[in-house]
mmCIF file of C-alpha atoms in Angstrom:
data_model
loop_
_atom_site.group_PDB
_atom_site.id
_atom_site.type_symbol
_atom_site.label_atom_id
_atom_site.label_comp_id
_atom_site.label_asym_id
_atom_site.label_seq_id
_atom_site.Cartn_x
_atom_site.Cartn_y
_atom_site.Cartn_z
ATOM 1 C CA UNK A 219 18.939 -2.647 -27.693
ATOM 2 C CA UNK A 220 21.721 -3.102 -25.209
ATOM 3 C CA UNK A 221 24.285 -1.612 -27.605
ATOM 4 C CA UNK A 222 22.574 1.788 -27.555
ATOM 5 C CA UNK A 223 23.928 3.342 -24.330
ATOM 6 C CA UNK A 224 21.118 5.890 -24.115
ATOM 7 C CA UNK A 225 18.479 3.161 -24.103
ATOM 8 C CA UNK A 226 20.403 1.145 -21.563
ATOM 9 C CA UNK A 227 20.559 4.080 -19.178
ATOM 10 C CA UNK A 228 16.890 4.847 -19.713
ATOM 11 C CA UNK A 229 16.051 1.238 -18.971
ATOM 12 C CA UNK A 230 17.927 1.514 -15.678
ATOM 13 C CA UNK A 231 16.123 4.767 -14.947
ATOM 14 C CA UNK A 232 12.722 3.152 -15.514
ATOM 15 C CA UNK A 233 13.653 0.179 -13.320
ATOM 16 C CA UNK A 234 14.675 2.576 -10.583
ATOM 17 C CA UNK A 235 11.524 4.716 -10.724
ATOM 18 C CA UNK A 236 9.419 1.574 -10.824
ATOM 19 C CA UNK A 237 11.178 0.217 -7.755
ATOM 20 C CA UNK A 238 10.748 3.486 -5.897
ATOM 21 C CA UNK A 239 7.087 3.614 -6.845
ATOM 22 C CA UNK A 240 6.646 0.134 -5.406
ATOM 23 C CA UNK A 241 8.155 1.235 -2.088
ATOM 24 C CA UNK A 242 5.853 4.272 -2.018
ATOM 25 C CA UNK A 243 2.861 2.050 -2.727
ATOM 26 C CA UNK A 244 3.827 -0.272 0.156
ATOM 27 C CA UNK A 245 4.152 2.727 2.443
ATOM 28 C CA UNK A 246 0.650 3.752 1.443
ATOM 29 C CA UNK A 247 -0.632 0.211 1.935
ATOM 30 C CA UNK A 248 0.776 0.138 5.464
ATOM 31 C CA UNK A 249 -0.576 3.529 6.529
ATOM 32 C CA UNK A 250 -2.522 1.811 9.356
ATOM 33 C CA UNK A 251 -0.040 -0.919 10.313
ATOM 34 C CA UNK A 252 1.280 -0.361 13.857
ATOM 35 C CA UNK A 253 5.072 -0.207 14.091
ATOM 36 C CA UNK A 254 5.623 0.158 10.323
ATOM 37 C CA UNK A 255 8.390 2.535 9.245
ATOM 38 C CA UNK A 256 8.532 4.445 5.949
ATOM 39 C CA UNK A 257 10.836 2.809 3.374
ATOM 40 C CA UNK A 258 12.544 4.561 0.493
ATOM 41 C CA UNK A 259 15.678 4.205 -1.616
ATOM 42 C CA UNK A 260 18.549 6.595 -2.197
ATOM 43 C CA UNK A 261 17.508 7.615 -5.695
ATOM 44 C CA UNK A 262 20.513 9.816 -6.388
ATOM 45 C CA UNK A 263 23.053 7.162 -5.397
ATOM 46 C CA UNK A 264 21.282 4.422 -7.337
ATOM 47 C CA UNK A 265 20.980 6.645 -10.432
ATOM 48 C CA UNK A 266 24.687 7.437 -10.206
ATOM 49 C CA UNK A 267 25.339 3.704 -10.356
ATOM 50 C CA UNK A 268 23.136 3.385 -13.432
ATOM 51 C CA UNK A 269 24.982 6.219 -15.196
ATOM 52 C CA UNK A 270 28.421 4.856 -14.293
ATOM 53 C CA UNK A 271 27.836 1.199 -15.064
ATOM 54 C CA UNK A 272 25.116 1.273 -17.701
ATOM 55 C CA UNK A 273 22.544 -0.386 -15.471
ATOM 56 C CA UNK A 274 22.099 -1.096 -11.783
ATOM 57 C CA UNK A 275 24.168 -4.126 -10.764
ATOM 58 C CA UNK A 276 21.617 -5.239 -8.230
ATOM 59 C CA UNK A 277 18.405 -3.983 -6.750
ATOM 60 C CA UNK A 278 19.162 -0.942 -4.589
ATOM 61 C CA UNK A 279 18.479 -1.616 -0.941
ATOM 62 C CA UNK A 280 15.508 0.089 0.626
ATOM 63 C CA UNK A 281 16.128 1.938 3.828
ATOM 64 C CA UNK A 282 14.160 3.644 6.558
ATOM 65 C CA UNK A 283 13.746 7.390 6.304
ATOM 66 C CA UNK A 284 14.960 9.351 9.315
ATOM 67 C CA UNK A 285 13.283 12.443 10.680
ATOM 68 C CA UNK A 286 9.649 11.504 10.222
ATOM 69 C CA UNK A 287 7.542 11.951 13.375
ATOM 70 C CA UNK A 288 6.234 8.697 14.789
ATOM 71 C CA UNK A 289 2.602 8.251 15.787
ATOM 72 C CA UNK A 290 1.783 6.686 19.172
ATOM 73 C CA UNK A 291 1.313 3.268 17.502
ATOM 74 C CA UNK A 292 4.898 3.322 16.179
ATOM 75 C CA UNK A 293 3.939 4.066 12.565
ATOM 76 C CA UNK A 294 5.622 7.013 10.819
ATOM 77 C CA UNK A 295 3.984 7.035 7.359
ATOM 78 C CA UNK A 296 3.332 10.613 6.211
ATOM 79 C CA UNK A 297 0.433 10.507 3.730
ATOM 80 C CA UNK A 298 1.296 13.901 2.208
ATOM 81 C CA UNK A 299 4.889 12.864 1.558
ATOM 82 C CA UNK A 300 3.778 9.593 -0.054
ATOM 83 C CA UNK A 301 1.079 11.205 -2.219
ATOM 84 C CA UNK A 302 3.531 13.817 -3.440
ATOM 85 C CA UNK A 303 6.192 11.203 -4.206
ATOM 86 C CA UNK A 304 3.593 9.021 -5.953
ATOM 87 C CA UNK A 305 2.792 11.786 -8.452
ATOM 88 C CA UNK A 306 6.433 12.781 -8.780
ATOM 89 C CA UNK A 307 7.630 9.256 -9.497
ATOM 90 C CA UNK A 308 4.756 8.693 -11.904
ATOM 91 C CA UNK A 309 5.822 11.758 -13.900
ATOM 92 C CA UNK A 310 9.460 10.675 -13.803
ATOM 93 C CA UNK A 311 8.420 7.304 -15.203
ATOM 94 C CA UNK A 312 6.364 9.027 -17.891
ATOM 95 C CA UNK A 313 9.382 11.113 -18.849
ATOM 96 C CA UNK A 314 11.551 7.996 -19.135
ATOM 97 C CA UNK A 315 8.968 6.342 -21.368
ATOM 98 C CA UNK A 316 8.747 9.410 -23.614
ATOM 99 C CA UNK A 317 12.537 9.504 -23.953
ATOM 100 C CA UNK A 318 12.622 5.822 -24.912
ATOM 101 C CA UNK A 319 9.892 6.445 -27.490
ATOM 102 C CA UNK A 320 11.905 9.334 -28.927
ATOM 103 C CA UNK A 321 14.981 7.105 -29.137
ATOM 104 C CA UNK A 322 13.080 4.417 -31.030
ATOM 105 C CA UNK A 323 11.577 7.082 -33.255
ATOM 106 C CA UNK A 324 15.067 8.231 -34.188
ATOM 107 C CA UNK A 325 15.986 4.664 -35.046
ATOM 108 C CA UNK A 326 12.858 4.312 -37.174
ATOM 109 C CA UNK A 327 13.624 7.561 -38.998
ATOM 110 C CA UNK A 328 17.147 6.316 -39.744
ATOM 111 C CA UNK A 329 15.729 3.087 -41.185
ATOM 112 C CA UNK A 330 13.127 4.809 -43.321
ATOM 113 C CA UNK A 331 15.189 7.690 -44.673
ATOM 114 C CA UNK A 332 18.325 5.632 -45.248
ATOM 115 C CA UNK A 333 17.182 3.907 -48.450
ATOM 116 C CA UNK B 113 9.540 -6.888 -8.583
ATOM 117 C CA UNK B 114 7.627 -5.527 -11.476
ATOM 118 C CA UNK B 115 4.890 -3.140 -12.423
ATOM 119 C CA UNK B 116 2.185 -5.619 -11.511
ATOM 120 C CA UNK B 117 3.513 -6.060 -7.965
ATOM 121 C CA UNK B 118 2.414 -2.485 -7.316
ATOM 122 C CA UNK B 119 -1.141 -3.481 -8.162
ATOM 123 C CA UNK B 120 -0.908 -6.529 -5.893
ATOM 124 C CA UNK B 121 0.380 -4.481 -2.952
ATOM 125 C CA UNK B 122 -2.353 -1.881 -3.329
ATOM 126 C CA UNK B 123 -4.840 -4.712 -3.715
ATOM 127 C CA UNK B 124 -3.866 -6.226 -0.364
ATOM 128 C CA UNK B 125 -4.311 -2.794 1.241
ATOM 129 C CA UNK B 126 -7.745 -2.344 -0.366
ATOM 130 C CA UNK B 127 -8.822 -5.764 0.936
ATOM 131 C CA UNK B 128 -7.466 -5.070 4.434
ATOM 132 C CA UNK B 129 -9.153 -1.660 4.693
ATOM 133 C CA UNK B 130 -12.423 -3.083 3.409
ATOM 134 C CA UNK B 131 -12.356 -5.825 6.047
ATOM 135 C CA UNK B 132 -11.605 -3.203 8.697
ATOM 136 C CA UNK B 133 -14.621 -1.197 7.531
ATOM 137 C CA UNK B 134 -16.738 -4.380 7.705
ATOM 138 C CA UNK B 135 -15.667 -5.107 11.281
ATOM 139 C CA UNK B 136 -16.309 -1.491 12.281
ATOM 140 C CA UNK B 137 -19.761 -1.595 10.684
ATOM 141 C CA UNK B 138 -20.520 -4.792 12.600
ATOM 142 C CA UNK B 139 -19.506 -3.026 15.827
ATOM 143 C CA UNK B 140 -21.778 -0.095 15.000
ATOM 144 C CA UNK B 141 -24.684 -2.333 14.080
ATOM 145 C CA UNK B 142 -24.376 -4.321 17.313
ATOM 146 C CA UNK B 143 -23.802 -1.370 19.649
ATOM 147 C CA UNK B 144 -27.006 -2.234 21.546
ATOM 148 C CA UNK B 145 -26.986 -6.035 21.181
ATOM 149 C CA UNK B 146 -27.429 -7.725 24.558
ATOM 150 C CA UNK B 147 -28.077 -11.264 23.381
ATOM 151 C CA UNK B 148 -25.728 -13.498 21.362
ATOM 152 C CA UNK B 149 -25.376 -17.227 20.631
ATOM 153 C CA UNK B 150 -22.379 -17.406 22.985
ATOM 154 C CA UNK B 151 -24.451 -15.776 25.724
ATOM 155 C CA UNK B 152 -23.911 -12.314 27.096
ATOM 156 C CA UNK B 153 -23.712 -9.095 25.129
ATOM 157 C CA UNK B 154 -21.967 -8.609 21.765
ATOM 158 C CA UNK B 155 -18.202 -8.155 22.155
ATOM 159 C CA UNK B 156 -16.518 -5.368 20.226
ATOM 160 C CA UNK B 157 -14.068 -6.643 17.555
ATOM 161 C CA UNK B 158 -10.816 -5.092 16.466
ATOM 162 C CA UNK B 159 -8.559 -5.901 13.487
ATOM 163 C CA UNK B 160 -4.806 -6.514 13.576
ATOM 164 C CA UNK B 161 -2.765 -5.356 10.554
ATOM 165 C CA UNK B 162 0.785 -6.493 9.859
ATOM 166 C CA UNK B 163 3.251 -5.735 7.074
ATOM 167 C CA UNK B 164 4.830 -8.591 5.126
ATOM 168 C CA UNK B 165 8.615 -8.515 5.220
ATOM 169 C CA UNK B 166 10.360 -6.767 2.333
ATOM 170 C CA UNK B 167 13.819 -8.221 2.975
ATOM 171 C CA UNK B 168 15.950 -8.789 -0.155
ATOM 172 C CA UNK B 169 15.950 -12.535 0.531
ATOM 173 C CA UNK B 170 12.183 -12.728 0.532
ATOM 174 C CA UNK B 171 11.973 -10.632 -2.627
ATOM 175 C CA UNK B 172 14.325 -12.991 -4.481
ATOM 176 C CA UNK B 173 12.607 -16.049 -3.017
ATOM 177 C CA UNK B 174 9.219 -14.778 -4.174
ATOM 178 C CA UNK B 175 10.585 -14.246 -7.666
ATOM 179 C CA UNK B 176 11.615 -17.903 -7.782
ATOM 180 C CA UNK B 177 8.269 -19.075 -6.388
ATOM 181 C CA UNK B 178 6.217 -17.205 -9.027
ATOM 182 C CA UNK B 179 3.365 -15.401 -7.231
ATOM 183 C CA UNK B 180 3.427 -17.884 -4.345
ATOM 184 C CA UNK B 181 3.031 -15.130 -1.751
ATOM 185 C CA UNK B 182 2.062 -11.506 -1.647
ATOM 186 C CA UNK B 183 5.075 -9.321 -2.530
ATOM 187 C CA UNK B 184 7.098 -7.736 0.253
ATOM 188 C CA UNK B 185 5.619 -4.552 1.685
ATOM 189 C CA UNK B 186 2.034 -5.789 1.425
ATOM 190 C CA UNK B 187 -0.343 -5.453 4.327
ATOM 191 C CA UNK B 188 -2.215 -8.394 5.825
ATOM 192 C CA UNK B 189 -5.128 -8.613 8.186
ATOM 193 C CA UNK B 190 -3.665 -11.257 10.496
ATOM 194 C CA UNK B 191 -6.308 -11.431 13.195
ATOM 195 C CA UNK B 192 -9.637 -10.140 14.445
ATOM 196 C CA UNK B 193 -9.484 -9.860 18.229
ATOM 197 C CA UNK B 194 -12.097 -9.210 20.893
ATOM 198 C CA UNK B 195 -12.009 -5.991 22.871
ATOM 199 C CA UNK B 196 -11.554 -6.909 26.539
ATOM 200 C CA UNK B 197 -13.298 -3.826 27.934
ATOM 201 C CA UNK B 198 -15.942 -5.044 30.426
ATOM 202 C CA UNK B 199 -19.579 -4.529 29.337
ATOM 203 C CA UNK B 200 -21.526 -1.481 30.484
ATOM 204 C CA UNK B 201 -24.228 -2.308 33.056
ATOM 205 C CA UNK B 202 -27.538 -0.459 32.764
ATOM 206 C CA UNK B 203 -30.449 -0.758 35.185
ATOM 207 C CA UNK B 204 -33.394 -2.115 33.160
ATOM 208 C CA UNK B 205 -35.401 -4.534 35.344
ATOM 209 C CA UNK B 206 -38.018 -5.133 32.629
ATOM 210 C CA UNK B 207 -35.499 -6.392 30.060
ATOM 211 C CA UNK B 208 -35.521 -10.211 29.508
ATOM 212 C CA UNK B 209 -31.671 -10.183 29.545
ATOM 213 C CA UNK B 210 -31.499 -8.504 32.964
ATOM 214 C CA UNK B 211 -29.665 -10.308 35.771
ATOM 215 C CA UNK B 212 -31.203 -10.897 39.210
ATOM 216 C CA UNK B 213 -30.358 -7.349 40.323
ATOM 217 C CA UNK B 214 -32.089 -5.868 37.290
ATOM 218 C CA UNK B 215 -28.932 -4.864 35.393
ATOM 219 C CA UNK B 216 -28.450 -5.526 31.674
ATOM 220 C CA UNK B 217 -24.959 -5.907 30.178
ATOM 221 C CA UNK B 218 -24.512 -3.735 27.089
ATOM 222 C CA UNK B 219 -21.446 -3.923 24.808
ATOM 223 C CA UNK B 220 -18.837 -1.213 25.553
ATOM 224 C CA UNK B 221 -19.100 0.408 22.126
ATOM 225 C CA UNK B 222 -18.788 4.135 21.562
ATOM 226 C CA UNK B 223 -20.573 4.937 18.258
ATOM 227 C CA UNK B 224 -18.546 8.132 17.809
ATOM 228 C CA UNK B 225 -15.163 6.400 17.955
ATOM 229 C CA UNK B 226 -16.504 3.678 15.636
ATOM 230 C CA UNK B 227 -17.574 6.347 13.127
ATOM 231 C CA UNK B 228 -14.134 7.953 13.275
ATOM 232 C CA UNK B 229 -12.561 4.531 12.698
ATOM 233 C CA UNK B 230 -14.894 3.948 9.740
ATOM 234 C CA UNK B 231 -13.966 7.300 8.200
ATOM 235 C CA UNK B 232 -10.300 6.460 8.670
ATOM 236 C CA UNK B 233 -10.623 3.191 6.800
ATOM 237 C CA UNK B 234 -12.627 4.856 3.997
ATOM 238 C CA UNK B 235 -9.917 7.497 3.537
ATOM 239 C CA UNK B 236 -7.157 4.868 3.549
ATOM 240 C CA UNK B 237 -9.163 2.927 0.942
ATOM 241 C CA UNK B 238 -9.354 6.035 -1.254
ATOM 242 C CA UNK B 239 -5.621 6.630 -0.860
ATOM 243 C CA UNK B 240 -4.829 3.111 -2.048
ATOM 244 C CA UNK B 241 -7.370 3.341 -4.864
ATOM 245 C CA UNK B 242 -5.488 6.374 -6.193
ATOM 246 C CA UNK B 243 -2.250 4.359 -5.948
ATOM 247 C CA UNK B 244 -3.921 1.680 -8.102
ATOM 248 C CA UNK B 245 -4.761 4.355 -10.669
ATOM 249 C CA UNK B 246 -1.146 5.546 -10.718
ATOM 250 C CA UNK B 247 0.071 1.967 -11.288
ATOM 251 C CA UNK B 248 -2.466 1.476 -14.079
ATOM 252 C CA UNK B 249 -1.294 4.615 -15.852
ATOM 253 C CA UNK B 250 2.333 3.509 -15.612
ATOM 254 C CA UNK B 251 1.490 0.129 -17.141
ATOM 255 C CA UNK B 252 -0.496 1.833 -19.894
ATOM 256 C CA UNK B 253 2.451 4.116 -20.685
ATOM 257 C CA UNK B 254 4.779 1.135 -20.963
ATOM 258 C CA UNK B 255 2.379 -0.493 -23.407
ATOM 259 C CA UNK B 256 2.366 2.738 -25.409
ATOM 260 C CA UNK B 257 6.090 2.278 -26.172
ATOM 261 C CA UNK B 258 4.986 -0.487 -28.526
ATOM 262 C CA UNK B 259 2.758 1.845 -30.507
ATOM 263 C CA UNK B 260 4.382 3.098 -33.696
ATOM 264 C CA UNK B 261 4.132 6.835 -34.048
#
């Protein structure tokens, strides 16, 4: 599978969306934790790395998001932002899965029609 | 790191919010309790939430330890603490719990703020339940790759 570059990139894409989804889920889990700050990853930069090198070399570092207003208890989780990103990332993941399925389907067609 | 870690993280949040709702319900139920085993009126309880560290080191360490700890970014209920607000004194000379001046100590619990707290924990529970659903759908989609078309 690794010798099909398309699949390799899609695999990196799925890993990335999955990782981002996990950060969003932790933000949601800590919506009531005092002093917690929203974490996210630089999706564009990490995806660039996947495209350039085939797959991410290491797990992209999560970072705090600037510009979110802080509540009096020091928490700055914005539920609307997280809900929106949850659906968005879920759809991105779904798209990646569909593309992988299409790639395998092509392979299957080549095997079947080749004889 | 993995799809199932998402479920674990949301699971810790569901547990924490449920425990918070339990503590709040106990506060509501005992808003008028003047007599406890420890003596004196019921003392209002509050929960303490804390986030587990999501440092890269811990993430790698957890991967080696195989489910030894909750994944980074989970939420934990670390403590249930007593509210230190002094009790409210009401003049009720006929009450068996009254002191020699006729005052009874009632817990300093405001039912309205407890209700608001309860609603907050219910909403946070719903939010995390929808995150569980999202994780479940993602896992299901990954399984669907295996299906031949």
